[in-house]
XYZ file of C-alpha atoms in Angstrom:
539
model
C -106.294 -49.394 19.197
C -107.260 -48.155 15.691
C -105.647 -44.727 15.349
C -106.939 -44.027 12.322
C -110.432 -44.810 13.731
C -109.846 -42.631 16.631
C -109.580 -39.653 14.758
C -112.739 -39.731 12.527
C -116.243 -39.203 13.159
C -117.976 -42.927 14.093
C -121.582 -43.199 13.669
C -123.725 -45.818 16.107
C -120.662 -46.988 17.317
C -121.357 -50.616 19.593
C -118.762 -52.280 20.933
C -118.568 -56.413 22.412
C -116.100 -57.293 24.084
C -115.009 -61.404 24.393
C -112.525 -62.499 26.995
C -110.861 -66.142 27.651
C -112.125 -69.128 27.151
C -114.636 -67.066 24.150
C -116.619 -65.792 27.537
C -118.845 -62.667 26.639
C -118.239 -60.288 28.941
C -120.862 -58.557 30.550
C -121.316 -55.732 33.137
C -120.905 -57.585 37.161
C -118.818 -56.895 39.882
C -115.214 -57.331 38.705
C -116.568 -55.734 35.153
C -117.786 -52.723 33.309
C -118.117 -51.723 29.644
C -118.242 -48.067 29.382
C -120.603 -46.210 26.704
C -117.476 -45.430 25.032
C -115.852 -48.756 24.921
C -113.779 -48.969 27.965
C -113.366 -52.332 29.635
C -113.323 -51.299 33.402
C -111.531 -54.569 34.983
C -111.372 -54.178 39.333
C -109.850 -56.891 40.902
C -107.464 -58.860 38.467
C -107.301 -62.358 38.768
C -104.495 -64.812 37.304
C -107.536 -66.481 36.219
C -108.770 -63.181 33.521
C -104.821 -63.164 31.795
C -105.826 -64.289 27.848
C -107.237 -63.479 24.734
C -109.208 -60.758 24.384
C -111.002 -59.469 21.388
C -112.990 -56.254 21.134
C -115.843 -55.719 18.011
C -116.250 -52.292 17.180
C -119.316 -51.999 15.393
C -120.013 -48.688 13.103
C -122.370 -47.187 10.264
C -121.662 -45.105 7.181
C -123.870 -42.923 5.646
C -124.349 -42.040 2.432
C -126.747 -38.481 3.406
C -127.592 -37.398 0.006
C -129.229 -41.073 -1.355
C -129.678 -42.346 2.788
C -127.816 -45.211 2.431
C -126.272 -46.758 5.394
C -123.578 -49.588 5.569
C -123.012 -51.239 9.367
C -118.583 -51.810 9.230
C -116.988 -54.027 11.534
C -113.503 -54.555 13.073
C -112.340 -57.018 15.580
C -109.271 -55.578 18.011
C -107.332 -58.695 19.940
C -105.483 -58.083 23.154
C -103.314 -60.464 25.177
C -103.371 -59.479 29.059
C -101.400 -60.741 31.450
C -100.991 -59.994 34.633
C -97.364 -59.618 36.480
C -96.075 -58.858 40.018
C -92.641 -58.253 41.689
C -90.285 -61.256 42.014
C -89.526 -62.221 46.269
C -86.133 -61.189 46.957
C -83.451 -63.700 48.473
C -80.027 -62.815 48.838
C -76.972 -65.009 48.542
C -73.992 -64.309 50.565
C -70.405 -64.962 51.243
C -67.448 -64.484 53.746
C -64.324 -65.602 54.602
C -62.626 -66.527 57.957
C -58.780 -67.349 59.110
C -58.604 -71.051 60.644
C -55.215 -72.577 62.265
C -56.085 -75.680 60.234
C -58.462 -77.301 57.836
C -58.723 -80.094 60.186
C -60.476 -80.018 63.391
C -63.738 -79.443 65.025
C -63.378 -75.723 65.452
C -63.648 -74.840 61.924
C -67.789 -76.877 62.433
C -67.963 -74.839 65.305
C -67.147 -71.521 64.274
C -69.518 -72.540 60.966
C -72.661 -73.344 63.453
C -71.621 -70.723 66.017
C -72.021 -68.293 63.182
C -75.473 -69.078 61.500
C -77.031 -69.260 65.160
C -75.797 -65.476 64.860
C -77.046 -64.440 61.892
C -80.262 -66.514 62.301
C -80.913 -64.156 65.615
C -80.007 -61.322 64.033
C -82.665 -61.135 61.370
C -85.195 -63.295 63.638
C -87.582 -60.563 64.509
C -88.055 -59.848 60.208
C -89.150 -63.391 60.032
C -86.193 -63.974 57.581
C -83.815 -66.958 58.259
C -80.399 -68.036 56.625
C -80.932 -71.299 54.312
C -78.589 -73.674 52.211
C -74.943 -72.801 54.384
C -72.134 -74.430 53.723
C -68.270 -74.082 53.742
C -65.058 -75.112 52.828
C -61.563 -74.854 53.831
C -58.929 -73.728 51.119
C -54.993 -72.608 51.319
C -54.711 -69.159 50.595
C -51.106 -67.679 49.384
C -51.271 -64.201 49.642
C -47.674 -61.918 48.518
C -45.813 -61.542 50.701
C -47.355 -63.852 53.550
C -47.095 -67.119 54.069
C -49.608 -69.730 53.389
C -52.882 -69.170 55.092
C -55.757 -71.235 55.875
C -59.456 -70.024 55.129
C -63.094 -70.845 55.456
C -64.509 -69.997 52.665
C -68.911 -69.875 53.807
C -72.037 -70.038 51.793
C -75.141 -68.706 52.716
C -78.714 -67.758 51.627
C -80.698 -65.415 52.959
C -84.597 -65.451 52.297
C -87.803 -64.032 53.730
C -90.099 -66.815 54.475
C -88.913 -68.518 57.859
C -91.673 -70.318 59.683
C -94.706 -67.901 60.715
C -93.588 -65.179 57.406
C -97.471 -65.456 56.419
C -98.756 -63.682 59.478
C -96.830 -60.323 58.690
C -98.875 -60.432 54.888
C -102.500 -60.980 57.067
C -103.309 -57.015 56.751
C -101.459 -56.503 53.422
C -102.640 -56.864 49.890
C -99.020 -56.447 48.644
C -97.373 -59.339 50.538
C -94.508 -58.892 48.728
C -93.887 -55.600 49.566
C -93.145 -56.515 53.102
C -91.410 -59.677 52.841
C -88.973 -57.564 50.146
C -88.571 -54.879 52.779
C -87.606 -57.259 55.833
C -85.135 -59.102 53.351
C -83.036 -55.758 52.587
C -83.238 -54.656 56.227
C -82.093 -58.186 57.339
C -79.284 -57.532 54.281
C -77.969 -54.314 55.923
C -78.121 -55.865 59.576
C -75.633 -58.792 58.119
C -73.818 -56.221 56.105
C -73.285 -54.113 59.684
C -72.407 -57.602 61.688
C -69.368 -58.149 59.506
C -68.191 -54.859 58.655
C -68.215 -54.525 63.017
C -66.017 -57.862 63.094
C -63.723 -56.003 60.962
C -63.203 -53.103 62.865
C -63.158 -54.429 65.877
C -60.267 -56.674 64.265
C -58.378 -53.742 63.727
C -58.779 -51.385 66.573
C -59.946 -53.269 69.391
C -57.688 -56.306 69.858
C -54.754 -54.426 71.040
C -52.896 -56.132 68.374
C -53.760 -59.615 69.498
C -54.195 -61.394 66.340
C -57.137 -64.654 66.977
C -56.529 -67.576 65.267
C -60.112 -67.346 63.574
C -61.338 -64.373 62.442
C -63.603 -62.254 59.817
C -61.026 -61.929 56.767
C -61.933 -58.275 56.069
C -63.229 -57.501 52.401
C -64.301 -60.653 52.051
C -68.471 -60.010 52.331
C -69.990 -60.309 48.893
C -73.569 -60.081 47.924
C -75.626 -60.519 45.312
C -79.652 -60.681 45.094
C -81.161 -63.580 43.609
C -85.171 -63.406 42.464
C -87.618 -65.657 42.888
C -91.035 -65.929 41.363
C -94.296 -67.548 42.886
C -96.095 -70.573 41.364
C -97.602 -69.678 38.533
C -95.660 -66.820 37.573
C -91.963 -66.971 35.341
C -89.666 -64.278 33.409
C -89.334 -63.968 29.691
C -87.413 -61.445 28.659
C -88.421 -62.144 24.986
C -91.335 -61.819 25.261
C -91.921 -58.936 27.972
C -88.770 -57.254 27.389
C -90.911 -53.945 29.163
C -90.579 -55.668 32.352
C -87.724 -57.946 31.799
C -87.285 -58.154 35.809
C -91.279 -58.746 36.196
C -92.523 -62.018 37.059
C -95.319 -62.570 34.525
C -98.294 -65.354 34.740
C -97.379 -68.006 32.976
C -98.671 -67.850 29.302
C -101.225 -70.671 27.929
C -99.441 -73.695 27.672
C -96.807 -73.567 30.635
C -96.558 -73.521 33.881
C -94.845 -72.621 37.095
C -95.214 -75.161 40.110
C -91.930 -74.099 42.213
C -90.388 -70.892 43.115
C -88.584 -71.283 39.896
C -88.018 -67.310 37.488
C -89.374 -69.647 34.195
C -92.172 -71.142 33.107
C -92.393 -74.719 31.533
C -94.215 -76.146 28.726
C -96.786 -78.682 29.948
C -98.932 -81.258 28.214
C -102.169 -79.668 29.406
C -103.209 -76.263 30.057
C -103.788 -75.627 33.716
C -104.841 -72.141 35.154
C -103.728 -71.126 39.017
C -106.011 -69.893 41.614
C -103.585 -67.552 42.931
C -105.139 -63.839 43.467
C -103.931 -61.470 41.800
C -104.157 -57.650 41.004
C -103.150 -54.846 38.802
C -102.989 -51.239 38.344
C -104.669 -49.023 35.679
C -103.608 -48.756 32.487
C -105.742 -47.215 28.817
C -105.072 -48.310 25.935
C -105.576 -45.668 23.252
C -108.673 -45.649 20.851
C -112.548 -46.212 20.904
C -112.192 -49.837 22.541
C -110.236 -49.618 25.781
C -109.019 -51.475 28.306
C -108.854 -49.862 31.825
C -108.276 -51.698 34.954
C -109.389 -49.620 38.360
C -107.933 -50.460 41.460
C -106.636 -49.694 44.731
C -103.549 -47.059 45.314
C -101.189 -49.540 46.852
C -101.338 -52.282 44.416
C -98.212 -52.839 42.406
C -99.173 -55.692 39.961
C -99.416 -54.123 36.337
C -100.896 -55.529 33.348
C -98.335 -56.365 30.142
C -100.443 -55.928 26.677
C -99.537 -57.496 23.571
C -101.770 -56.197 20.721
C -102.139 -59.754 18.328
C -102.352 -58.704 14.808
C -101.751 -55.705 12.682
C -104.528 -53.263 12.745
C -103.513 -51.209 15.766
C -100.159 -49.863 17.464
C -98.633 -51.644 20.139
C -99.153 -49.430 23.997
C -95.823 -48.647 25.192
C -95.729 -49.227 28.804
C -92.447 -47.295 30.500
C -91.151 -49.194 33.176
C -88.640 -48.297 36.029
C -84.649 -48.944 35.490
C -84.111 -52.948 35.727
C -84.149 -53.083 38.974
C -85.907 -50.509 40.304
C -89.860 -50.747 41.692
C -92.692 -48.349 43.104
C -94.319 -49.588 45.879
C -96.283 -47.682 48.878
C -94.697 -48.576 52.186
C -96.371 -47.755 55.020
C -98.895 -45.626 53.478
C -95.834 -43.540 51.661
C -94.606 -43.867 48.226
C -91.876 -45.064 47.708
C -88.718 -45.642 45.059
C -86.297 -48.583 45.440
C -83.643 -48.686 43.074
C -81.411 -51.025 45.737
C -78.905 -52.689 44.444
C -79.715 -51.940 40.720
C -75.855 -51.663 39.507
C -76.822 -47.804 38.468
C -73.583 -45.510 38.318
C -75.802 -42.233 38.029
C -79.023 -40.644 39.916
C -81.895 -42.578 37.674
C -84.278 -40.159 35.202
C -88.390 -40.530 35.710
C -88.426 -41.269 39.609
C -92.171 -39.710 40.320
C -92.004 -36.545 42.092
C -94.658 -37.871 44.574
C -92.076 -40.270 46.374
C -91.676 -39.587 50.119
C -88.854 -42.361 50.116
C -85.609 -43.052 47.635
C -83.498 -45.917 48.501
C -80.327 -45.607 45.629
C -78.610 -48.281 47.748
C -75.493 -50.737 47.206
C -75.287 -49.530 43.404
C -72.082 -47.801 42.000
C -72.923 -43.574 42.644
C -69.533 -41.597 42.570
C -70.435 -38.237 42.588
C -73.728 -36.440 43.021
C -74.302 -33.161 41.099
C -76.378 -29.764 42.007
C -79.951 -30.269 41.610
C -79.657 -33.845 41.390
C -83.178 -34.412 43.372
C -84.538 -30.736 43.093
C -87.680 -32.016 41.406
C -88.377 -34.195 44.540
C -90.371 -31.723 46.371
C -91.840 -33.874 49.176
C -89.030 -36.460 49.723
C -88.707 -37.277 53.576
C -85.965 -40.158 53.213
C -82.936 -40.577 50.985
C -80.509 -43.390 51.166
C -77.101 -43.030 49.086
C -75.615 -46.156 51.771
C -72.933 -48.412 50.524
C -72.083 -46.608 46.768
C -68.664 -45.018 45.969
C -69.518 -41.303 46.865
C -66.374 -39.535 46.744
C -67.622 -35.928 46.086
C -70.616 -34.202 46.223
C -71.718 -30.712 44.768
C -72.622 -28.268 47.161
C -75.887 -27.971 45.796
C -76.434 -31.478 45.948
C -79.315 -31.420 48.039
C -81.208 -28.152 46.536
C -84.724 -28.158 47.151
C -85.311 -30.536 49.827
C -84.491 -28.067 52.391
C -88.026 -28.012 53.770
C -89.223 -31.991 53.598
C -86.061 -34.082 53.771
C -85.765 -35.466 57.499
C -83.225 -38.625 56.959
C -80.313 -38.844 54.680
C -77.731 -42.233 55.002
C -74.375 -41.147 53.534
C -72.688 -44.256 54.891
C -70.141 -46.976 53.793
C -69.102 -44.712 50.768
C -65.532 -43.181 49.636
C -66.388 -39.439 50.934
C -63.155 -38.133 52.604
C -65.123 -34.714 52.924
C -68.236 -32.701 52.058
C -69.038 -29.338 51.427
C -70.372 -27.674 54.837
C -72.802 -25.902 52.223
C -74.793 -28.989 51.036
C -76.146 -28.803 54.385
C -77.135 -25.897 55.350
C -80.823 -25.296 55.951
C -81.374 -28.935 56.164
C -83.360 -29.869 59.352
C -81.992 -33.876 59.057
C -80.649 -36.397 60.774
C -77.454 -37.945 58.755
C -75.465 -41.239 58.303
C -71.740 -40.483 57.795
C -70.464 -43.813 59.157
C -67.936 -45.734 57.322
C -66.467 -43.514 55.162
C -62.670 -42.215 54.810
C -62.665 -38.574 56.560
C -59.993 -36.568 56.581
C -60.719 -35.474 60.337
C -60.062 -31.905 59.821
C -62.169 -28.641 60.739
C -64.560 -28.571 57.662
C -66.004 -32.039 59.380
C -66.303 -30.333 62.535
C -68.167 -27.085 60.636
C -70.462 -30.173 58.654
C -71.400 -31.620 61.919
C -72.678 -28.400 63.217
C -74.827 -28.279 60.567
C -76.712 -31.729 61.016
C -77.279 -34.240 63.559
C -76.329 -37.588 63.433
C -78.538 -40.793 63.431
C -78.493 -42.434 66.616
C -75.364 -45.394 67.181
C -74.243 -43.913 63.462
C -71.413 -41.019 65.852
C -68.985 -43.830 66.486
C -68.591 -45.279 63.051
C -67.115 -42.224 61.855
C -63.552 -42.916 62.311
C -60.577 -40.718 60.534
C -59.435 -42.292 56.974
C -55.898 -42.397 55.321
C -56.132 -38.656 54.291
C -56.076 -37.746 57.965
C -52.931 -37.070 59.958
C -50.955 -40.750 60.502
C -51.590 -40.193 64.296
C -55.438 -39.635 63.423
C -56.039 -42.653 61.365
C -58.682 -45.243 62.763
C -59.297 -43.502 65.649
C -63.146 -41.979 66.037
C -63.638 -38.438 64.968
C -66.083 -36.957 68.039
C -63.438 -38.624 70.814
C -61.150 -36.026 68.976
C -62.961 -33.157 68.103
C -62.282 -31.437 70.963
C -58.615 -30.783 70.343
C -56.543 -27.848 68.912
C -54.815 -29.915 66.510
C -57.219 -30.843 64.448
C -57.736 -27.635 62.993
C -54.385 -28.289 60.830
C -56.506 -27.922 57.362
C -58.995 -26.138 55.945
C -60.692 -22.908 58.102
C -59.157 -24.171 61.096
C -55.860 -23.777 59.268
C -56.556 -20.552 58.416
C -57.315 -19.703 62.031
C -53.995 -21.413 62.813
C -52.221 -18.835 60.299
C -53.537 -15.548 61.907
C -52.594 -16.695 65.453
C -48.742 -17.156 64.388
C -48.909 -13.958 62.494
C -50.691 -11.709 65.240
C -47.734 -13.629 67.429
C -44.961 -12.636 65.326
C -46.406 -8.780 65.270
C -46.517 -8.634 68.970
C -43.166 -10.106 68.754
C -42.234 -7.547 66.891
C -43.446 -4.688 68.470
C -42.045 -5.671 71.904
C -38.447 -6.081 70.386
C -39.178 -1.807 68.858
C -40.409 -1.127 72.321
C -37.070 -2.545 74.215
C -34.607 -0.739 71.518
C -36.324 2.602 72.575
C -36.224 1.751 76.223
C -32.449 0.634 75.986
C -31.800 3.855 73.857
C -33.539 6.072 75.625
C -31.749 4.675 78.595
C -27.715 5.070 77.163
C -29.151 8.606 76.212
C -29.923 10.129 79.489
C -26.618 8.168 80.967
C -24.895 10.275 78.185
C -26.263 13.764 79.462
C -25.249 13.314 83.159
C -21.887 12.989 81.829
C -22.052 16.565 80.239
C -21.093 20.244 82.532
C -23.741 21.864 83.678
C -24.457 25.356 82.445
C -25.754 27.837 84.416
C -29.296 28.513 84.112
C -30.845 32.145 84.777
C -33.082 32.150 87.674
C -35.685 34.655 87.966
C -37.278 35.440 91.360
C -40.524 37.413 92.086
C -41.923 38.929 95.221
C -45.503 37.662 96.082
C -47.856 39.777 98.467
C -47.338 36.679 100.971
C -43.618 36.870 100.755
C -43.334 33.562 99.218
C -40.772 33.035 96.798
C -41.246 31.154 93.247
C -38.574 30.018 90.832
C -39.343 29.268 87.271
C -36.407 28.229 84.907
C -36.131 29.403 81.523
């Protein structure tokens, strides 16, 4: 608190501490004063946020005429506590119609939240609040179309959502993490309409159907009764939803708090994580590993320095999932790998931001991360050295519904992982065929890799393993090379044949030439053998 204080010798330092409602606070089960000061808080409770006020109690001493003089200084705090806001997501999509009149457009609309509503059943997450309307649509050179234009929300709490919290302290934790799976299993449903649009309906165009591009997204944030945002005023943890101060309140699912007539404090249990405060009076608050609600301090007054708390990117949260830790920075609108990510997280979601390249080393510090998901950014090139360093601990890596075209076969080797590559752009050539030696593919993810508009024009939209297995794909790259030396070693064995039937040929009209010649006579030498035998050698 008292810097200056800190650093000096204290004599018979005592220390009483006062929390809200002017309550002394005494050693029990939720509290602790250390012999040094600390407050030791387990357990935070919405109820404890307030004023509190530490007296630091001290002598001087005069040694040479033993005079002593008792000092005193009064610290104030204000504590509150804060927790991460429930995730919702509102969504919209667009569909063809023949008309904006009829009952099929009603149909199609009900039809379609029964879907979705199945779809995301099993995370006890439902779709709220539809609605649609019917617009005309000119689009250049067309002529005027009709479209549904449909509303949805998507939230975590359908009937029964409390019984997935029973074993969980962090209830928010899970009911976040079934809300972003249910996200990507919408995400999947449409982007599936579209391609089946395109390459399975034998160009048979239906009347009603998923205009493609049309899906948008964005997260909305909700905060429990209670609890509000104020940027002003916690601008450490702008994104935070923080107990309402004294004097407001919270009695909806609203982000702010309101100013009421009377003071009212909610019984809703709450925790927090530790936190020091430097100085001879602290404030410590000891707690379990998994618990994600943090304490904001506001020192009131001027005798001490305000504690700096740093906070993830807006955005961006720690939380332990499933016993790992864990770094979601999910749709946080970041265009580049985020600085301080703790180097104990097992799991890094970096999904649905704006990523376009990825550069060596980027997560080299990451030493035990198991799970990595770049899904759904604008990836168009990665270093080959991308991934250094998590050759021995990363396991799954999602790639998917990015702008990659291809990859460098050497930002996978020595990887033991199994990869996402659906939904990108690829070029279809060899180098993808050398990458997917090198990794093996998440299970269902083979078929959504389908060849791009860099591939050859009678590649494009067809799927990339149904093809593999043919010559021609190795037009580019080392298969193109491989293509090179085959003509060439053809075109020297061309060659040589041609030399070899000239010399045959002349060798031939040469020999024909010599017949035509006189013969000369040619000196024959004959010798007796002891057997009578005669043999004739010509010289």
């Amino acid at each position: 608190m008292d810097l200056n204080r800190a650093n000096t010798e204290t004599v018979d330092p005592t220390y009483l501490w006062i929390g809200p409602k002017e309550k002394t606070l005494t050693d029990n089960s939720r509290i602790s004063i250390t012999e040094t000061g600390k407050l030791m808080v387990r357990d935070f409770l919405e109820p404890l946020s307030g004023l509190y006020s530490c007296t630091l109690s001290y002598k001087t001493v005069k040694a040479e005429i033993q005079e002593e003089t008792t000092i005193k200084r009064r610290y104030e705090f204000m504590i509150f506590a804060y927790r991460e806001p429930d995730y919702s997501y509102q969504m919209a999509v667009r569909f063809t119609t023949k008309s904006c009149v009829g009952r099929y457009n009603d149909l199609l609309f009900r039809v379609l939240r029964k879907i979705l509503d199945n779809l995301i059943s099993d995370l006890l997450c439902h779709v709220v609040e539809p609605s649609y309307k019917c617009h005309f649509v000119k689009i250049p050179e067309h002529s005027l179309l009709h479209e549904l234009f449909i509303a949805f929300r998507v939230d975590p709490f359908a009937p029964g959502w409390e019984s997935a919290c029973n074993d969980s302290v962090d209830c928010e934790d899970i009911t976040n993490r079934n809300i972003l799976k249910a996200r990507d299993r919408i995400e999947e449903f449409f982007r599936s309409q579209a391609y089946t649009f395109y390459h399975r309906l034998n160009n048979t165009v239906p009347a009603m159907h998923f205009v493609d591009h049309s899906f948008q997204v964005v997260r909305m944030d909700s905060c429990r009764p209670g609890f509000g945002k104020d940027e002003g005023l916690h601008s450490n943890c702008a994104s935070c939803c923080v107990v309402c101060s004294p004097g407001t309140f919270s009695p909806d699912v609203d982000v702010s708090c309101q100013i009421c007539a009377s003071t009212q404090i909610l019984q809703t249990p709450s925790l927090l994580r530790s936190y020091s405060t430097p100085g001879l009076c602290q404030s410590v608050a000891m707690l379990p590993p998994a618990v994600r609600l943090l304490p904001l301090l506001l020192v009131i007054g001027t005798r001490g320095p305000v504690p700096s708390l740093r906070s993830p990117p807006q955005g961006c949260y720690v939380a332990q999932e499933a016993g790992e830790r864990t770094f979601r920075c999910s749709q946080a609108g970041l265009s580049a790998v985020p600085t301080g990510i703790p180097n104990d997280t097992r799991k890094l979601f970096l999904d649905a931001n704006q990523l376009s390249s990825l550069p060596a080393g980027a997560f080299q510090h990451l030493s035990i991360l198991e799970e990595l998901d770049l899904s759904h950014n604008a990836l168009a090139h990665l270093s080959g050295a991308a991934f250094q360093g998590l050759a021995g601990t990363l396991r799954h890596l999602d790639l998917s519904a990015n702008q990659l075209a291809s990859v460098p076969v050497e930002a996978f080797v020595g990887l033991q992982i199994q990869v996402n590559l659906s939904a990108n752009p690829w070029r279809c050539d060899c180098a993808l065929q050398e990458v997917l030696r090198q990794v093996r593919l998440a299970s269902g993810t083979g078929t959504g890799i389908v060849c791009g508009p860099g591939a050859r024009p009678d590649l494009v939209g067809q799927e990339f393993l149904l093809l593999a297995g043919e010559k021609e794909l190795c037009g580019t790259g080392r298969g193109g090379a491989r293509r090179s030396t085959d003509v060439a070693l053809l075109v020297t064995m061309g060659g040589w044949l041609t030399l070899v039937v000239a010399y045959l040929v002349h060798y031939v009209w040469q020999n024909q030439d010599e017949t035509r010649r006189p013969l000369k006579r040619v000196p024959v030498l004959q010798v007796r053998s002891e057997d009578s035998s005669t043999l004739s050698t010509v010289v």
